[in-house]
């Protein structure tokens, strides 16, 4: 008897309604190990318009897939799971601090990333959630205004209902949610947007700074998600347009999405031994060659630009969940950039990115960027022009862009040290420069 199971739906390219694609089962064996099994439905396999869930693991085949990795989960299903904030909401709502992966999937809203859905019925759609759901932006703003008014005036009526509970959770973002960053999908101007709220423990105005970094990345020639600022109650909120959804006459077209974590067959849980072993831009470039061969000539130089940008703004949170590939139709390609955040640090000599990318591992340094540029289909001359041009742009523009985005003078001073830090320009071939503790360079996989 299975411990748990659910049906998996997918919204196919050009469609807005989901179809049943398969079944996911999660068991615990006698050794206490979680074992996941996924099988595509025969009726789905026989469809002429069928598509694979991801280009790495869940290829279209009739025999079932089994895994003990990821606590019995598959990468494509994990990518559809809620993030830290969504998990905290589900745990709070269920009164359970450790739901199973299937419980997370079944209790998450249907505005999850990608094209998959989950439910207990053979036929979709999944049940409509009464919490953690998509709200109209105007509705969210109105609820937040009422919450703020009730705080200032005890006689003012406080809003009630599940929508109000969701709005209040976003406004409070208290310590009960830990470090999870409050966010929600909202609908506005015929599109879906990810609304990202400030957290009470933020050192600066994170929404405005993130909006500024996306703007700065665009000025550096990087393809990135569209963003804009709004105010919800008394909070500054950045809206980041969902690039995996496109408005149709009835509903939304959905793009399949696979994170770099899935492409690299990697993990990111705290208890995973050597979890960073596969965290590499070089290996990611190899996987993009495989999965997105039709767009690699554009995608790999674009990936190089993003590594360069991350190094120049000290974005040390560039982990594999913050990179992805998309498939609007059948072909996969690199998604727009997202989650770009500066991290000013005390260290001036060396700062490391989350993923390795050169002969000196993760060292955010000009020479390291250029050391393996050919893996990104760039000559030394082309890569040098990109690095030097982006360095000049960021040095000249970061302050102007931040101020124009509404970042305060105080916050600009707090993040100033993130941009083009001293160690970025060190000559790593100079014997006086310490380059110990270098990560082992990942071996190039055969094409």
Coordinates of C-alpha atoms in Angstrom, one line a residue:
X1 CA 0.0 0.0 0.0
X2 CA 1.4 3.4 -0.9
X3 CA 2.1 5.8 1.9
X4 CA 0.7 8.7 -0.2
X5 CA 0.0 9.5 -3.8
X6 CA -1.3 12.3 -5.9
X7 CA -2.1 12.8 -9.6
X8 CA 0.0 15.2 -11.6
X9 CA -1.5 17.5 -14.2
X10 CA 0.1 19.6 -16.9
X11 CA -1.0 22.5 -19.0
X12 CA 0.2 21.8 -22.5
X13 CA 1.7 24.4 -24.8
X14 CA -1.0 26.6 -26.3
X15 CA -3.6 25.4 -23.8
X16 CA -5.0 27.0 -20.7
X17 CA -6.7 24.0 -19.1
X18 CA -4.7 21.1 -17.5
X19 CA -4.8 17.5 -18.5
X20 CA -3.8 14.5 -16.3
X21 CA -0.3 13.4 -17.1
X22 CA 0.7 10.8 -14.4
X23 CA 0.8 9.7 -10.8
X24 CA 3.3 10.4 -8.1
X25 CA 3.6 8.0 -5.2
X26 CA 5.7 8.3 -2.0
X27 CA 6.5 5.3 0.2
X28 CA 8.7 4.7 3.2
X29 CA 10.6 1.5 3.1
X30 CA 11.6 -0.8 6.0
X31 CA 14.8 1.2 6.5
X32 CA 12.9 4.4 6.8
X33 CA 14.0 5.7 3.5
X34 CA 11.5 7.7 1.4
X35 CA 11.1 6.2 -2.1
X36 CA 9.3 8.2 -4.8
X37 CA 7.7 6.7 -7.9
X38 CA 6.3 8.6 -10.9
X39 CA 4.6 7.0 -13.9
X40 CA 3.2 8.7 -16.9
X41 CA -0.4 7.7 -17.8
X42 CA -0.8 5.6 -20.9
X43 CA -3.4 8.0 -22.2
X44 CA -1.0 10.9 -21.8
X45 CA 1.9 9.0 -23.5
X46 CA -0.4 8.3 -26.5
X47 CA -1.3 12.0 -27.0
X48 CA 0.3 13.6 -30.0
X49 CA 0.8 16.9 -28.1
X50 CA 2.5 15.3 -25.1
X51 CA 5.6 17.0 -23.7
X52 CA 8.2 15.9 -21.1
X53 CA 8.2 17.5 -17.7
X54 CA 11.9 18.3 -17.8
X55 CA 14.7 17.6 -20.2
X56 CA 16.9 15.7 -17.7
X57 CA 15.0 13.2 -15.6
X58 CA 11.4 12.6 -16.3
X59 CA 11.7 11.8 -20.0
X60 CA 8.6 10.4 -21.8
X61 CA 8.5 6.7 -21.2
X62 CA 6.1 4.0 -20.0
X63 CA 8.1 2.3 -17.3
X64 CA 7.8 4.1 -13.9
X65 CA 10.6 6.3 -12.5
X66 CA 11.9 5.6 -9.0
X67 CA 14.2 7.6 -6.7
X68 CA 15.4 7.8 -3.2
X69 CA 17.0 11.2 -3.8
X70 CA 15.5 14.4 -2.5
X71 CA 13.5 12.5 0.1
X72 CA 11.8 10.6 -2.6
X73 CA 11.1 13.6 -4.8
X74 CA 11.9 14.3 -8.5
X75 CA 13.6 17.5 -9.6
X76 CA 10.6 18.7 -11.8
X77 CA 8.2 18.1 -9.0
X78 CA 10.5 19.9 -6.5
X79 CA 10.6 22.9 -8.8
X80 CA 6.8 23.0 -8.5
X81 CA 6.9 22.9 -4.7
X82 CA 6.3 26.1 -2.7
X83 CA 9.3 28.2 -1.6
X84 CA 10.3 28.9 2.0
X85 CA 7.5 31.4 2.5
X86 CA 4.8 29.2 0.9
X87 CA 6.0 26.3 3.1
X88 CA 5.7 28.3 6.2
X89 CA 2.2 29.3 5.3
X90 CA 1.2 25.7 4.7
X91 CA 2.9 24.5 7.9
X92 CA 1.0 27.2 9.9
X93 CA -2.3 26.4 8.2
X94 CA -2.0 22.7 8.7
X95 CA -0.6 23.0 12.3
X96 CA 2.2 20.6 11.2
X97 CA 5.8 21.7 11.2
X98 CA 6.9 19.0 8.8
X99 CA 4.4 18.0 6.1
X100 CA 5.5 15.5 3.5
X101 CA 6.5 16.6 0.0
X102 CA 3.1 15.5 -1.3
X103 CA 1.3 17.5 1.4
X104 CA 3.3 20.6 0.3
X105 CA 2.3 20.0 -3.3
X106 CA -1.4 19.4 -2.5
X107 CA -1.7 22.4 -0.3
X108 CA 0.2 24.9 -2.5
X109 CA -1.7 27.3 -4.8
X110 CA -2.1 26.6 -8.5
X111 CA 0.0 29.7 -9.4
X112 CA 3.2 27.7 -8.7
X113 CA 6.1 28.1 -11.1
X114 CA 5.9 26.1 -14.3
X115 CA 3.1 24.2 -15.9
X116 CA 2.4 21.4 -13.5
X117 CA -0.5 20.9 -11.0
X118 CA -1.4 18.4 -8.4
X119 CA -4.6 16.9 -6.9
X120 CA -6.3 13.8 -5.5
X121 CA -8.7 13.4 -8.3
X122 CA -7.9 11.6 -11.6
X123 CA -9.4 14.5 -13.4
X124 CA -8.1 18.0 -13.0
X125 CA -8.2 20.7 -11.9
X126 CA -6.8 20.6 -8.4
X127 CA -9.0 22.0 -5.6
X128 CA -9.2 25.7 -5.3
X129 CA -7.2 26.9 -2.2
X130 CA -8.8 29.1 0.4
X131 CA -5.4 30.5 1.5
X132 CA -2.1 31.3 -0.1
X133 CA -3.8 32.0 -3.4
X134 CA -3.6 34.5 -6.2
X135 CA -5.1 37.9 -5.3
X136 CA -6.0 40.9 -7.5
X137 CA -3.5 43.6 -6.7
X138 CA -6.2 46.2 -6.1
X139 CA -7.9 43.8 -3.7
X140 CA -4.6 43.2 -1.8
X141 CA -3.9 47.0 -1.6
X142 CA -7.4 47.7 -0.3
X143 CA -7.1 45.0 2.4
X144 CA -3.7 46.3 3.5
X145 CA -5.1 49.8 3.7
X146 CA -7.9 48.6 6.0
X147 CA -5.3 46.7 8.2
X148 CA -3.2 49.8 8.6
X149 CA -6.2 51.9 9.3
X150 CA -7.4 49.5 12.0
X151 CA -4.0 49.6 13.6
X152 CA -4.1 53.4 13.8
X153 CA -7.8 53.7 14.8
X154 CA -9.3 51.0 17.1
X155 CA -12.7 52.0 15.9
X156 CA -12.0 51.3 12.3
X157 CA -13.3 47.9 11.2
X158 CA -10.6 45.3 10.5
X159 CA -11.0 43.1 7.4
X160 CA -11.9 39.5 7.9
X161 CA -11.8 36.3 5.8
X162 CA -9.0 34.2 4.2
X163 CA -7.9 37.0 1.8
X164 CA -7.5 39.3 4.8
X165 CA -5.5 36.6 6.7
X166 CA -3.2 36.3 3.7
X167 CA -2.8 40.1 3.4
X168 CA -2.0 40.3 7.1
X169 CA 0.6 37.6 6.9
X170 CA 2.3 39.5 4.1
X171 CA 2.2 42.8 6.1
X172 CA 3.5 41.3 9.3
X173 CA 6.2 39.0 8.2
X174 CA 7.0 38.4 11.8
X175 CA 9.6 36.1 13.4
X176 CA 7.1 33.3 13.5
X177 CA 7.9 32.9 9.8
X178 CA 11.6 32.8 10.4
X179 CA 13.8 34.2 7.6
X180 CA 11.3 33.3 4.9
X181 CA 10.8 36.3 2.6
X182 CA 7.1 37.3 2.3
X183 CA 5.7 37.1 -1.3
X184 CA 2.6 36.4 -3.2
X185 CA 1.4 36.1 -6.7
X186 CA -1.0 38.9 -7.7
X187 CA -2.9 39.7 -10.9
X188 CA -2.7 43.2 -12.4
X189 CA -2.8 44.7 -15.9
X190 CA -3.7 41.4 -17.5
X191 CA -0.6 39.7 -16.1
X192 CA 0.6 37.8 -13.1
X193 CA 3.3 39.4 -10.9
X194 CA 5.3 38.1 -7.9
X195 CA 4.8 40.7 -5.2
X196 CA 7.8 40.7 -2.9
X197 CA 7.4 42.4 0.5
X198 CA 10.0 43.7 3.0
X199 CA 10.9 41.7 6.0
X200 CA 11.2 43.2 9.5
X201 CA 14.8 42.1 9.7
X202 CA 15.9 43.7 6.5
X203 CA 19.0 46.0 6.7
X204 CA 17.8 48.2 3.9
X205 CA 14.7 48.6 1.6
X206 CA 15.0 45.2 -0.1
X207 CA 12.2 45.7 -2.6
X208 CA 13.6 49.0 -3.9
X209 CA 17.1 47.6 -4.1
X210 CA 16.0 44.5 -6.0
X211 CA 14.1 46.7 -8.5
X212 CA 17.2 48.7 -8.9
X213 CA 19.4 45.6 -9.5
X214 CA 17.0 44.3 -12.2
X215 CA 17.1 47.8 -13.8
X216 CA 20.9 47.9 -13.6
X217 CA 21.2 44.4 -15.1
X218 CA 19.0 45.5 -18.0
X219 CA 21.4 48.5 -18.6
X220 CA 24.2 45.9 -18.7
X221 CA 22.6 44.1 -21.6
X222 CA 21.2 41.2 -19.5
X223 CA 17.7 39.7 -20.3
X224 CA 15.9 40.0 -17.0
X225 CA 12.4 39.9 -15.5
X226 CA 10.3 43.1 -15.8
X227 CA 9.7 44.8 -12.4
X228 CA 8.1 47.9 -11.0
X229 CA 7.4 49.3 -7.5
X230 CA 4.1 49.7 -5.7
X231 CA 2.8 50.4 -2.2
X232 CA 0.7 47.9 -0.3
X233 CA -0.6 49.5 3.0
X234 CA 2.5 51.2 4.4
X235 CA 5.0 48.8 2.7
X236 CA 7.1 49.2 -0.4
X237 CA 6.6 46.2 -2.6
X238 CA 8.4 45.2 -5.8
X239 CA 6.4 43.5 -8.5
X240 CA 8.3 41.1 -10.7
X241 CA 6.4 40.0 -13.8
X242 CA 6.0 36.2 -14.1
X243 CA 7.8 35.1 -17.2
X244 CA 6.3 31.6 -17.1
X245 CA 2.7 32.9 -17.6
X246 CA 1.2 34.7 -20.6
X247 CA -2.3 36.0 -20.7
X248 CA -4.7 34.2 -23.1
X249 CA -8.4 34.8 -23.9
X250 CA -9.4 32.4 -21.2
X251 CA -6.8 32.0 -18.5
X252 CA -3.0 31.9 -18.9
X253 CA -0.6 29.9 -21.1
X254 CA 2.0 28.2 -18.9
X255 CA 5.6 27.6 -19.7
X256 CA 7.3 24.5 -18.4
X257 CA 10.2 25.5 -16.1
X258 CA 13.2 23.5 -14.8
X259 CA 15.6 25.0 -12.2
X260 CA 19.4 24.8 -12.5
X261 CA 19.2 22.6 -9.4
X262 CA 17.2 20.1 -11.4
X263 CA 19.5 20.4 -14.5
X264 CA 22.5 19.8 -12.3
X265 CA 20.9 16.9 -10.4
X266 CA 21.8 18.7 -7.3
X267 CA 20.3 19.3 -3.8
X268 CA 20.2 22.3 -1.5
X269 CA 18.9 21.0 1.8
X270 CA 21.0 21.8 4.9
X271 CA 21.6 18.1 5.8
X272 CA 22.9 17.1 2.4
X273 CA 26.6 16.0 2.4
X274 CA 28.7 17.8 -0.2
X275 CA 25.5 19.5 -1.5
X276 CA 27.6 22.2 -3.4
X277 CA 29.7 19.6 -5.3
X278 CA 27.6 20.1 -8.4
X279 CA 26.9 23.8 -8.0
X280 CA 28.8 25.0 -11.0
X281 CA 28.1 27.5 -13.8
X282 CA 30.5 25.4 -16.0
X283 CA 28.4 22.2 -15.5
X284 CA 25.2 24.3 -16.0
X285 CA 26.6 25.5 -19.3
X286 CA 27.1 21.9 -20.3
X287 CA 23.6 21.0 -19.4
X288 CA 22.2 24.0 -21.3
X289 CA 24.1 22.6 -24.3
X290 CA 22.2 19.4 -23.9
X291 CA 18.7 20.7 -23.0
X292 CA 18.6 23.9 -25.1
X293 CA 20.9 23.1 -28.0
X294 CA 18.8 25.2 -30.4
X295 CA 19.5 28.4 -28.3
X296 CA 22.9 27.7 -26.8
X297 CA 24.6 30.3 -29.0
X298 CA 22.5 32.9 -27.3
X299 CA 22.0 31.3 -23.9
X300 CA 25.6 30.5 -23.0
X301 CA 27.0 34.1 -23.5
X302 CA 24.0 35.4 -21.7
X303 CA 24.8 33.1 -18.7
X304 CA 28.4 34.4 -18.8
X305 CA 27.0 38.0 -18.5
X306 CA 25.0 37.0 -15.5
X307 CA 28.0 35.4 -13.7
X308 CA 29.9 38.7 -14.5
X309 CA 27.1 40.8 -13.1
X310 CA 26.8 38.7 -10.0
X311 CA 30.5 39.0 -9.3
X312 CA 30.4 42.8 -9.9
X313 CA 27.5 43.4 -7.4
X314 CA 28.6 40.8 -4.9
X315 CA 25.4 38.7 -5.4
X316 CA 26.5 35.7 -3.4
X317 CA 23.0 34.4 -3.3
X318 CA 23.3 33.1 -6.9
X319 CA 22.5 29.5 -6.0
X320 CA 21.0 27.0 -8.6
X321 CA 17.4 27.8 -7.6
X322 CA 18.0 31.3 -8.9
X323 CA 18.6 30.1 -12.5
X324 CA 16.2 28.2 -14.8
X325 CA 15.3 27.2 -18.3
X326 CA 11.8 27.6 -19.8
X327 CA 9.8 25.9 -22.5
X328 CA 6.9 27.9 -23.9
X329 CA 6.4 25.4 -26.7
X330 CA 8.7 22.4 -27.1
X331 CA 12.1 23.9 -27.1
X332 CA 14.0 24.9 -23.9
X333 CA 15.9 28.1 -23.4
X334 CA 17.4 30.1 -20.6
X335 CA 14.8 32.1 -18.6
X336 CA 15.1 35.8 -17.9
X337 CA 17.3 36.7 -14.9
X338 CA 15.7 37.1 -11.5
X339 CA 16.6 37.4 -7.8
X340 CA 19.5 39.7 -8.2
X341 CA 20.6 41.1 -4.8
X342 CA 23.8 42.9 -3.7
X343 CA 25.6 41.7 -0.6
X344 CA 28.1 44.2 0.7
X345 CA 30.8 42.4 2.8
X346 CA 33.7 43.3 5.0
X347 CA 36.1 41.3 2.9
X348 CA 37.9 43.4 0.3
X349 CA 40.4 40.8 -1.0
X350 CA 38.1 37.9 -1.9
X351 CA 34.4 37.2 -2.3
X352 CA 32.9 34.0 -3.5
X353 CA 29.8 33.3 -5.6
X354 CA 27.6 30.3 -4.8
X355 CA 28.6 28.4 -7.9
X356 CA 32.1 27.7 -9.4
X357 CA 32.9 29.2 -12.8
X358 CA 36.6 29.3 -13.4
X359 CA 40.1 28.0 -12.7
X360 CA 39.9 29.6 -9.2
X361 CA 36.5 28.1 -8.4
X362 CA 33.9 30.5 -7.0
X363 CA 36.3 33.5 -6.6
X364 CA 34.4 36.6 -7.8
X365 CA 37.3 37.9 -9.8
X366 CA 38.0 39.3 -13.3
X367 CA 40.8 36.8 -14.1
X368 CA 38.7 33.9 -12.9
X369 CA 35.8 35.0 -15.1
X370 CA 38.0 35.0 -18.2
X371 CA 39.8 31.7 -17.3
X372 CA 37.0 29.5 -18.6
X373 CA 35.1 31.8 -21.0
X374 CA 35.3 29.4 -23.9
X375 CA 32.9 27.1 -22.0
X376 CA 30.4 29.9 -22.5
X377 CA 31.1 30.0 -26.3
X378 CA 33.1 33.3 -25.9
X379 CA 36.6 34.0 -27.1
X380 CA 39.0 35.8 -24.7
X381 CA 38.6 39.0 -26.6
X382 CA 34.7 38.8 -26.5
X383 CA 34.7 37.9 -22.8
X384 CA 37.2 40.7 -22.0
X385 CA 35.0 43.2 -23.7
X386 CA 31.9 42.1 -21.8
X387 CA 33.7 42.1 -18.4
X388 CA 35.4 45.5 -18.9
X389 CA 32.3 47.1 -20.4
X390 CA 30.1 45.8 -17.6
X391 CA 32.6 47.0 -14.9
X392 CA 32.5 50.5 -16.4
X393 CA 28.7 50.5 -16.6
X394 CA 28.2 49.4 -13.0
X395 CA 30.8 51.7 -11.6
X396 CA 29.2 54.7 -13.4
X397 CA 25.5 53.8 -13.1
X398 CA 24.8 51.8 -9.9
X399 CA 24.2 54.9 -7.7
X400 CA 22.1 56.7 -10.3
X401 CA 19.9 53.7 -10.9
X402 CA 19.4 53.1 -7.2
X403 CA 18.4 56.6 -6.5
X404 CA 16.1 56.7 -9.5
X405 CA 14.5 53.5 -8.1
X406 CA 13.8 55.3 -4.8
X407 CA 16.6 53.8 -2.8
X408 CA 17.4 56.2 0.0
X409 CA 20.8 57.9 0.4
X410 CA 21.3 55.9 3.6
X411 CA 20.6 52.6 1.9
X412 CA 22.9 53.5 -1.0
X413 CA 25.7 54.0 1.5
X414 CA 24.9 50.6 3.1
X415 CA 25.2 48.7 -0.2
X416 CA 28.0 50.8 -1.8
X417 CA 30.6 48.2 -0.8
X418 CA 28.9 45.5 -2.9
X419 CA 29.8 47.1 -6.3
X420 CA 33.1 46.3 -8.0
X421 CA 34.9 45.5 -4.8
X422 CA 38.7 45.7 -4.6
X423 CA 39.5 42.0 -5.1
X424 CA 37.5 41.8 -8.3
X425 CA 40.4 43.3 -10.2
X426 CA 43.3 41.3 -8.6
X427 CA 45.8 39.7 -10.9
X428 CA 45.5 36.1 -9.8
X429 CA 48.7 35.1 -11.6
X430 CA 50.6 37.4 -9.2
X431 CA 52.3 35.1 -6.7
X432 CA 51.7 37.7 -3.9
X433 CA 47.9 37.2 -4.2
X434 CA 46.6 34.4 -2.0
X435 CA 44.5 32.0 -4.0
X436 CA 44.3 29.0 -1.6
X437 CA 41.2 27.1 -0.8
X438 CA 40.3 27.0 -4.5
X439 CA 37.4 24.7 -5.4
X440 CA 38.2 21.8 -7.7
X441 CA 37.4 22.7 -11.3
X442 CA 34.5 20.7 -12.6
X443 CA 35.3 18.5 -15.6
X444 CA 33.6 19.3 -18.9
X445 CA 31.0 16.7 -19.7
X446 CA 31.0 15.4 -23.3
X447 CA 28.4 17.0 -25.6

